[in-house]
Amino acid sequence: LWRYVSDAIRASDQVRATEEKFKLEEEQRRGHRERKEQCVDWVTKLFERDPCHPEAINKYIYKYKNVRPWDGITDLFEYEHEFKVKTRTRIHAPMVKQQSLVAMEVHPPSGDEDLSPRYPKQTGTRRKYGSQSPDRMSSMDEDDVTSFVQYLKPLRESQAELKEQIRSVRSDMRRYQTANREQLSSFYTKDWVLFCFLAIVLLFQWYAQSTQTSAVPEI
């Protein structure tokens, strides 16, 4: 019944909002009288007694209250699902006293693979301060996917640039290794030629000295 009051307030219809609120209060009074006549205790489904005021009779707090601060970067809007207020986010964010709201699976890119996130099928209805049609819901999902892809686009471009830089570095390293291999090969050849030349010179000097020594006559 509160939904009709909210719709009237949103439509700026003060008379209708007052009438709907009166109907709501009458329905609450009627239910209270019936429970009192039947001696039935009222058990709340969405509220619990305030632990800060255990002795107070009419102190209740909302069970599924989201105490996480609003994040303008990841949070999109609040909506109601099965009388529970939840927050729609661009990415999975931890919630307090509440299970995960949107399970979004994003696989790492492989080559030119599409970076579009994959959403599981959701059941139930969503609304941002009111009900929304299926067409509106599907358009919201498409907008979320598009905005998420736009966020990942710079990352994809940076990844492509990084790949090109890695290829360039590898190519330079191959050229450097090939040039060093050829240079070392030429150095080794020159060293062997010089070593052989010195060996021949030393051998020739030794042979000349031996010949001169044998040619000197004994006295």
PDB file of C-alpha atoms in Angstrom:
ATOM      1  CA  LEU A   1       0.000   0.000   0.000  1.00  0.00           C
ATOM      2  CA  TRP A   2       2.895   2.347   0.531  1.00  0.00           C
ATOM      3  CA  ARG A   3       3.586   2.055  -3.181  1.00  0.00           C
ATOM      4  CA  TYR A   4       0.365   3.905  -4.009  1.00  0.00           C
ATOM      5  CA  VAL A   5       1.308   6.683  -1.601  1.00  0.00           C
ATOM      6  CA  SER A   6       4.740   6.964  -3.199  1.00  0.00           C
ATOM      7  CA  ASP A   7       3.242   7.028  -6.700  1.00  0.00           C
ATOM      8  CA  ALA A   8       0.893   9.843  -5.704  1.00  0.00           C
ATOM      9  CA  ILE A   9       3.718  11.872  -4.160  1.00  0.00           C
ATOM     10  CA  ARG A  10       5.840  11.328  -7.233  1.00  0.00           C
ATOM     11  CA  ALA A  11       2.950  12.545  -9.395  1.00  0.00           C
ATOM     12  CA  SER A  12       2.612  15.673  -7.170  1.00  0.00           C
ATOM     13  CA  ASP A  13      -0.985  14.676  -6.358  1.00  0.00           C
ATOM     14  CA  GLN A  14      -1.338  15.719  -2.726  1.00  0.00           C
ATOM     15  CA  VAL A  15      -5.035  14.811  -2.491  1.00  0.00           C
ATOM     16  CA  ARG A  16      -4.488  11.296  -3.787  1.00  0.00           C
ATOM     17  CA  ALA A  17      -1.461  10.831  -1.527  1.00  0.00           C
ATOM     18  CA  THR A  18      -3.540  11.817   1.511  1.00  0.00           C
ATOM     19  CA  GLU A  19      -6.331   9.413   0.514  1.00  0.00           C
ATOM     20  CA  GLU A  20      -3.917   6.533  -0.052  1.00  0.00           C
ATOM     21  CA  LYS A  21      -2.240   7.182   3.287  1.00  0.00           C
ATOM     22  CA  PHE A  22      -5.643   7.189   5.003  1.00  0.00           C
ATOM     23  CA  LYS A  23      -6.456   3.820   3.390  1.00  0.00           C
ATOM     24  CA  LEU A  24      -3.107   2.474   4.551  1.00  0.00           C
ATOM     25  CA  GLU A  25      -3.688   3.560   8.143  1.00  0.00           C
ATOM     26  CA  GLU A  26      -7.196   2.085   8.142  1.00  0.00           C
ATOM     27  CA  GLU A  27      -5.825  -1.230   6.862  1.00  0.00           C
ATOM     28  CA  GLN A  28      -3.219  -1.238   9.620  1.00  0.00           C
ATOM     29  CA  ARG A  29      -5.839  -0.525  12.287  1.00  0.00           C
ATOM     30  CA  ARG A  30      -8.097  -3.282  10.949  1.00  0.00           C
ATOM     31  CA  GLY A  31      -5.274  -5.805  10.999  1.00  0.00           C
ATOM     32  CA  HIS A  32      -4.353  -4.797  14.545  1.00  0.00           C
ATOM     33  CA  ARG A  33      -7.941  -5.270  15.744  1.00  0.00           C
ATOM     34  CA  GLU A  34      -8.185  -8.717  14.118  1.00  0.00           C
ATOM     35  CA  ARG A  35      -4.921  -9.890  15.676  1.00  0.00           C
ATOM     36  CA  LYS A  36      -5.998  -8.560  19.064  1.00  0.00           C
ATOM     37  CA  GLU A  37      -9.356 -10.369  18.874  1.00  0.00           C
ATOM     38  CA  GLN A  38      -7.677 -13.627  17.817  1.00  0.00           C
ATOM     39  CA  CYS A  39      -4.813 -13.198  20.342  1.00  0.00           C
ATOM     40  CA  VAL A  40      -2.250 -13.488  17.588  1.00  0.00           C
ATOM     41  CA  ASP A  41       1.106 -11.807  17.947  1.00  0.00           C
ATOM     42  CA  TRP A  42       2.342  -9.704  15.070  1.00  0.00           C
ATOM     43  CA  VAL A  43       5.474 -11.195  13.521  1.00  0.00           C
ATOM     44  CA  THR A  44       7.387  -8.872  11.243  1.00  0.00           C
ATOM     45  CA  LYS A  45       9.018 -10.152   8.062  1.00  0.00           C
ATOM     46  CA  LEU A  46      11.146  -7.189   7.074  1.00  0.00           C
ATOM     47  CA  PHE A  47      11.804  -5.574  10.468  1.00  0.00           C
ATOM     48  CA  GLU A  48      13.356  -6.600  13.767  1.00  0.00           C
ATOM     49  CA  ARG A  49      13.520  -5.064  17.208  1.00  0.00           C
ATOM     50  CA  ASP A  50      16.165  -2.420  17.667  1.00  0.00           C
ATOM     51  CA  PRO A  51      19.009  -4.009  19.713  1.00  0.00           C
ATOM     52  CA  CYS A  52      19.930  -0.549  21.014  1.00  0.00           C
ATOM     53  CA  HIS A  53      16.489  -0.275  22.658  1.00  0.00           C
ATOM     54  CA  PRO A  54      15.560  -3.830  23.786  1.00  0.00           C
ATOM     55  CA  GLU A  55      12.953  -2.618  26.288  1.00  0.00           C
ATOM     56  CA  ALA A  56      11.122  -0.400  23.804  1.00  0.00           C
ATOM     57  CA  ILE A  57       7.947  -1.902  22.371  1.00  0.00           C
ATOM     58  CA  ASN A  58       7.669   0.059  19.125  1.00  0.00           C
ATOM     59  CA  LYS A  59      11.361   0.330  18.235  1.00  0.00           C
ATOM     60  CA  TYR A  60      11.976  -1.594  15.016  1.00  0.00           C
ATOM     61  CA  ILE A  61      14.708  -1.392  12.394  1.00  0.00           C
ATOM     62  CA  TYR A  62      14.737  -2.603   8.811  1.00  0.00           C
ATOM     63  CA  LYS A  63      16.376  -6.026   8.509  1.00  0.00           C
ATOM     64  CA  TYR A  64      17.926  -5.500   5.089  1.00  0.00           C
ATOM     65  CA  LYS A  65      19.206  -1.997   5.618  1.00  0.00           C
ATOM     66  CA  ASN A  66      22.253  -1.274   3.475  1.00  0.00           C
ATOM     67  CA  VAL A  67      24.727   0.630   5.637  1.00  0.00           C
ATOM     68  CA  ARG A  68      27.445   0.735   3.014  1.00  0.00           C
ATOM     69  CA  PRO A  69      28.188   4.346   1.952  1.00  0.00           C
ATOM     70  CA  TRP A  70      26.996   5.360  -1.491  1.00  0.00           C
ATOM     71  CA  ASP A  71      29.762   5.099  -4.098  1.00  0.00           C
ATOM     72  CA  GLY A  72      29.192   7.405  -7.051  1.00  0.00           C
ATOM     73  CA  ILE A  73      31.651   5.430  -9.193  1.00  0.00           C
ATOM     74  CA  THR A  74      30.266   1.902  -8.854  1.00  0.00           C
ATOM     75  CA  ASP A  75      26.677   2.442  -7.599  1.00  0.00           C
ATOM     76  CA  LEU A  76      23.978   3.123 -10.196  1.00  0.00           C
ATOM     77  CA  PHE A  77      20.630   3.229  -8.398  1.00  0.00           C
ATOM     78  CA  GLU A  78      18.565   1.687  -5.610  1.00  0.00           C
ATOM     79  CA  TYR A  79      15.677  -0.625  -6.409  1.00  0.00           C
ATOM     80  CA  GLU A  80      13.199  -2.834  -4.584  1.00  0.00           C
ATOM     81  CA  HIS A  81      13.047  -6.588  -5.068  1.00  0.00           C
ATOM     82  CA  GLU A  82      10.649  -8.706  -3.015  1.00  0.00           C
ATOM     83  CA  PHE A  83      10.205  -5.781  -0.591  1.00  0.00           C
ATOM     84  CA  LYS A  84      13.962  -5.554  -0.053  1.00  0.00           C
ATOM     85  CA  VAL A  85      15.852  -2.394  -0.951  1.00  0.00           C
ATOM     86  CA  LYS A  86      19.004  -3.191  -2.898  1.00  0.00           C
ATOM     87  CA  THR A  87      21.648  -1.270  -4.822  1.00  0.00           C
ATOM     88  CA  ARG A  88      22.530  -1.885  -8.446  1.00  0.00           C
ATOM     89  CA  THR A  89      26.282  -1.561  -9.066  1.00  0.00           C
ATOM     90  CA  ARG A  90      28.487  -1.548 -12.158  1.00  0.00           C
ATOM     91  CA  ILE A  91      30.808  -4.109 -10.607  1.00  0.00           C
ATOM     92  CA  HIS A  92      30.402  -6.637  -7.841  1.00  0.00           C
ATOM     93  CA  ALA A  93      30.729  -4.876  -4.473  1.00  0.00           C
ATOM     94  CA  PRO A  94      30.471  -6.437  -0.983  1.00  0.00           C
ATOM     95  CA  MET A  95      27.272  -5.656   0.860  1.00  0.00           C
ATOM     96  CA  VAL A  96      26.589  -5.503   4.600  1.00  0.00           C
ATOM     97  CA  LYS A  97      23.998  -7.983   5.915  1.00  0.00           C
ATOM     98  CA  GLN A  98      23.042  -8.848   2.386  1.00  0.00           C
ATOM     99  CA  GLN A  99      24.048 -11.377  -0.243  1.00  0.00           C
ATOM    100  CA  SER A 100      25.620 -10.390  -3.546  1.00  0.00           C
ATOM    101  CA  LEU A 101      23.210  -8.400  -5.703  1.00  0.00           C
ATOM    102  CA  VAL A 102      24.683  -8.621  -9.160  1.00  0.00           C
ATOM    103  CA  ALA A 103      26.898 -11.561 -10.101  1.00  0.00           C
ATOM    104  CA  MET A 104      28.842 -10.249 -13.056  1.00  0.00           C
ATOM    105  CA  GLU A 105      31.380 -12.538 -14.718  1.00  0.00           C
ATOM    106  CA  VAL A 106      34.198 -10.891 -16.683  1.00  0.00           C
ATOM    107  CA  HIS A 107      36.751 -13.105 -18.379  1.00  0.00           C
ATOM    108  CA  PRO A 108      40.293 -11.844 -19.087  1.00  0.00           C
ATOM    109  CA  PRO A 109      40.819 -10.799 -22.721  1.00  0.00           C
ATOM    110  CA  SER A 110      42.458 -13.296 -25.024  1.00  0.00           C
ATOM    111  CA  GLY A 111      43.651 -11.770 -28.275  1.00  0.00           C
ATOM    112  CA  ASP A 112      40.800  -9.948 -29.945  1.00  0.00           C
ATOM    113  CA  GLU A 113      38.152 -11.524 -27.733  1.00  0.00           C
ATOM    114  CA  ASP A 114      35.146  -9.350 -26.985  1.00  0.00           C
ATOM    115  CA  LEU A 115      35.385  -7.639 -23.607  1.00  0.00           C
ATOM    116  CA  SER A 116      31.611  -7.455 -23.036  1.00  0.00           C
ATOM    117  CA  PRO A 117      30.675  -8.650 -19.510  1.00  0.00           C
ATOM    118  CA  ARG A 118      28.395 -11.641 -19.136  1.00  0.00           C
ATOM    119  CA  TYR A 119      25.413 -11.290 -16.840  1.00  0.00           C
ATOM    120  CA  PRO A 120      23.423 -14.240 -15.521  1.00  0.00           C
ATOM    121  CA  LYS A 121      19.696 -14.267 -16.051  1.00  0.00           C
ATOM    122  CA  GLN A 122      17.824 -12.527 -13.257  1.00  0.00           C
ATOM    123  CA  THR A 123      14.345 -13.259 -12.006  1.00  0.00           C
ATOM    124  CA  GLY A 124      11.862 -11.034 -10.303  1.00  0.00           C
ATOM    125  CA  THR A 125      11.157  -7.397 -10.883  1.00  0.00           C
ATOM    126  CA  ARG A 126      13.238  -4.305 -10.272  1.00  0.00           C
ATOM    127  CA  ARG A 127      12.193  -0.736  -9.838  1.00  0.00           C
ATOM    128  CA  LYS A 128      13.854   2.537  -8.912  1.00  0.00           C
ATOM    129  CA  TYR A 129      11.407   3.994  -6.434  1.00  0.00           C
ATOM    130  CA  GLY A 130       8.570   2.302  -8.316  1.00  0.00           C
ATOM    131  CA  SER A 131       7.830  -0.416 -10.860  1.00  0.00           C
ATOM    132  CA  GLN A 132       9.571  -0.626 -14.231  1.00  0.00           C
ATOM    133  CA  SER A 133       8.567  -2.363 -17.420  1.00  0.00           C
ATOM    134  CA  PRO A 134      10.625  -5.239 -18.963  1.00  0.00           C
ATOM    135  CA  ASP A 135      11.633  -2.964 -21.844  1.00  0.00           C
ATOM    136  CA  ARG A 136      12.968  -0.413 -19.377  1.00  0.00           C
ATOM    137  CA  MET A 137      14.854  -3.142 -17.514  1.00  0.00           C
ATOM    138  CA  SER A 138      16.461  -4.537 -20.673  1.00  0.00           C
ATOM    139  CA  SER A 139      17.486  -1.046 -21.777  1.00  0.00           C
ATOM    140  CA  MET A 140      19.110  -0.513 -18.378  1.00  0.00           C
ATOM    141  CA  ASP A 141      21.080  -3.745 -18.783  1.00  0.00           C
ATOM    142  CA  GLU A 142      22.234  -2.652 -22.236  1.00  0.00           C
ATOM    143  CA  ASP A 143      23.290   0.739 -20.867  1.00  0.00           C
ATOM    144  CA  ASP A 144      25.248  -0.948 -18.092  1.00  0.00           C
ATOM    145  CA  VAL A 145      27.024  -3.236 -20.549  1.00  0.00           C
ATOM    146  CA  THR A 146      27.822  -0.330 -22.852  1.00  0.00           C
ATOM    147  CA  SER A 147      29.207   1.805 -20.033  1.00  0.00           C
ATOM    148  CA  PHE A 148      31.294  -1.094 -18.757  1.00  0.00           C
ATOM    149  CA  VAL A 149      32.750  -1.721 -22.224  1.00  0.00           C
ATOM    150  CA  GLN A 150      33.578   1.979 -22.490  1.00  0.00           C
ATOM    151  CA  TYR A 151      35.459   1.743 -19.198  1.00  0.00           C
ATOM    152  CA  LEU A 152      37.454  -1.241 -20.500  1.00  0.00           C
ATOM    153  CA  LYS A 153      38.212   0.318 -23.890  1.00  0.00           C
ATOM    154  CA  PRO A 154      41.278   2.327 -22.698  1.00  0.00           C
ATOM    155  CA  LEU A 155      42.595  -0.805 -20.988  1.00  0.00           C
ATOM    156  CA  ARG A 156      42.259  -2.753 -24.207  1.00  0.00           C
ATOM    157  CA  GLU A 157      44.098  -0.054 -26.162  1.00  0.00           C
ATOM    158  CA  SER A 158      46.873   0.027 -23.562  1.00  0.00           C
ATOM    159  CA  GLN A 159      47.156  -3.740 -23.792  1.00  0.00           C
ATOM    160  CA  ALA A 160      47.523  -3.570 -27.579  1.00  0.00           C
ATOM    161  CA  GLU A 161      50.229  -0.892 -27.264  1.00  0.00           C
ATOM    162  CA  LEU A 162      52.052  -3.004 -24.688  1.00  0.00           C
ATOM    163  CA  LYS A 163      51.984  -6.002 -27.027  1.00  0.00           C
ATOM    164  CA  GLU A 164      53.468  -3.914 -29.824  1.00  0.00           C
ATOM    165  CA  GLN A 165      56.219  -2.664 -27.521  1.00  0.00           C
ATOM    166  CA  ILE A 166      57.026  -6.219 -26.423  1.00  0.00           C
ATOM    167  CA  ARG A 167      57.253  -7.356 -30.049  1.00  0.00           C
ATOM    168  CA  SER A 168      59.565  -4.428 -30.832  1.00  0.00           C
ATOM    169  CA  VAL A 169      61.828  -5.209 -27.863  1.00  0.00           C
ATOM    170  CA  ARG A 170      62.018  -8.882 -28.843  1.00  0.00           C
ATOM    171  CA  SER A 171      62.907  -7.951 -32.413  1.00  0.00           C
ATOM    172  CA  ASP A 172      65.660  -5.593 -31.196  1.00  0.00           C
ATOM    173  CA  MET A 173      67.036  -8.310 -28.918  1.00  0.00           C
ATOM    174  CA  ARG A 174      67.163 -10.810 -31.791  1.00  0.00           C
ATOM    175  CA  ARG A 175      69.014  -8.307 -33.988  1.00  0.00           C
ATOM    176  CA  TYR A 176      71.413  -7.510 -31.156  1.00  0.00           C
ATOM    177  CA  GLN A 177      72.113 -11.197 -30.510  1.00  0.00           C
ATOM    178  CA  THR A 178      72.709 -11.850 -34.222  1.00  0.00           C
ATOM    179  CA  ALA A 179      75.096  -8.879 -34.510  1.00  0.00           C
ATOM    180  CA  ASN A 180      76.991  -9.945 -31.386  1.00  0.00           C
ATOM    181  CA  ARG A 181      77.251 -13.497 -32.664  1.00  0.00           C
ATOM    182  CA  GLU A 182      78.773 -12.311 -35.939  1.00  0.00           C
ATOM    183  CA  GLN A 183      81.093  -9.887 -34.123  1.00  0.00           C
ATOM    184  CA  LEU A 184      82.301 -12.571 -31.712  1.00  0.00           C
ATOM    185  CA  SER A 185      82.854 -14.953 -34.610  1.00  0.00           C
ATOM    186  CA  SER A 186      85.045 -12.364 -36.369  1.00  0.00           C
ATOM    187  CA  PHE A 187      86.926 -11.729 -33.101  1.00  0.00           C
ATOM    188  CA  TYR A 188      87.612 -15.440 -32.674  1.00  0.00           C
ATOM    189  CA  THR A 189      88.926 -15.715 -36.258  1.00  0.00           C
ATOM    190  CA  LYS A 190      91.289 -12.774 -35.789  1.00  0.00           C
ATOM    191  CA  ASP A 191      92.584 -14.213 -32.505  1.00  0.00           C
ATOM    192  CA  TRP A 192      93.344 -17.573 -34.085  1.00  0.00           C
ATOM    193  CA  VAL A 193      95.145 -15.939 -37.020  1.00  0.00           C
ATOM    194  CA  LEU A 194      97.247 -13.823 -34.651  1.00  0.00           C
ATOM    195  CA  PHE A 195      98.018 -16.849 -32.480  1.00  0.00           C
ATOM    196  CA  CYS A 196      99.135 -18.894 -35.479  1.00  0.00           C
ATOM    197  CA  PHE A 197     101.286 -16.010 -36.750  1.00  0.00           C
ATOM    198  CA  LEU A 198     103.023 -15.629 -33.373  1.00  0.00           C
ATOM    199  CA  ALA A 199     103.570 -19.368 -33.159  1.00  0.00           C
ATOM    200  CA  ILE A 200     105.186 -19.398 -36.602  1.00  0.00           C
ATOM    201  CA  VAL A 201     107.412 -16.427 -35.685  1.00  0.00           C
ATOM    202  CA  LEU A 202     108.542 -18.079 -32.448  1.00  0.00           C
ATOM    203  CA  LEU A 203     109.165 -21.350 -34.234  1.00  0.00           C
ATOM    204  CA  PHE A 204     111.203 -19.564 -36.907  1.00  0.00           C
ATOM    205  CA  GLN A 205     113.269 -17.731 -34.251  1.00  0.00           C
ATOM    206  CA  TRP A 206     113.945 -20.964 -32.400  1.00  0.00           C
ATOM    207  CA  TYR A 207     115.007 -22.680 -35.608  1.00  0.00           C
ATOM    208  CA  ALA A 208     117.327 -19.793 -36.526  1.00  0.00           C
ATOM    209  CA  GLN A 209     118.964 -19.826 -33.095  1.00  0.00           C
ATOM    210  CA  SER A 210     119.428 -23.579 -33.263  1.00  0.00           C
ATOM    211  CA  THR A 211     121.076 -23.306 -36.688  1.00  0.00           C
ATOM    212  CA  GLN A 212     123.479 -20.581 -35.551  1.00  0.00           C
ATOM    213  CA  THR A 213     124.479 -22.548 -32.470  1.00  0.00           C
ATOM    214  CA  SER A 214     125.266 -25.669 -34.477  1.00  0.00           C
ATOM    215  CA  ALA A 215     127.316 -23.666 -37.044  1.00  0.00           C
ATOM    216  CA  VAL A 216     129.801 -22.184 -34.473  1.00  0.00           C
ATOM    217  CA  PRO A 217     133.148 -24.248 -34.560  1.00  0.00           C
ATOM    218  CA  GLU A 218     134.491 -25.652 -31.338  1.00  0.00           C
ATOM    219  CA  ILE A 219     137.932 -24.310 -30.139  1.00  0.00           C
TER     220      ILE A 219
END
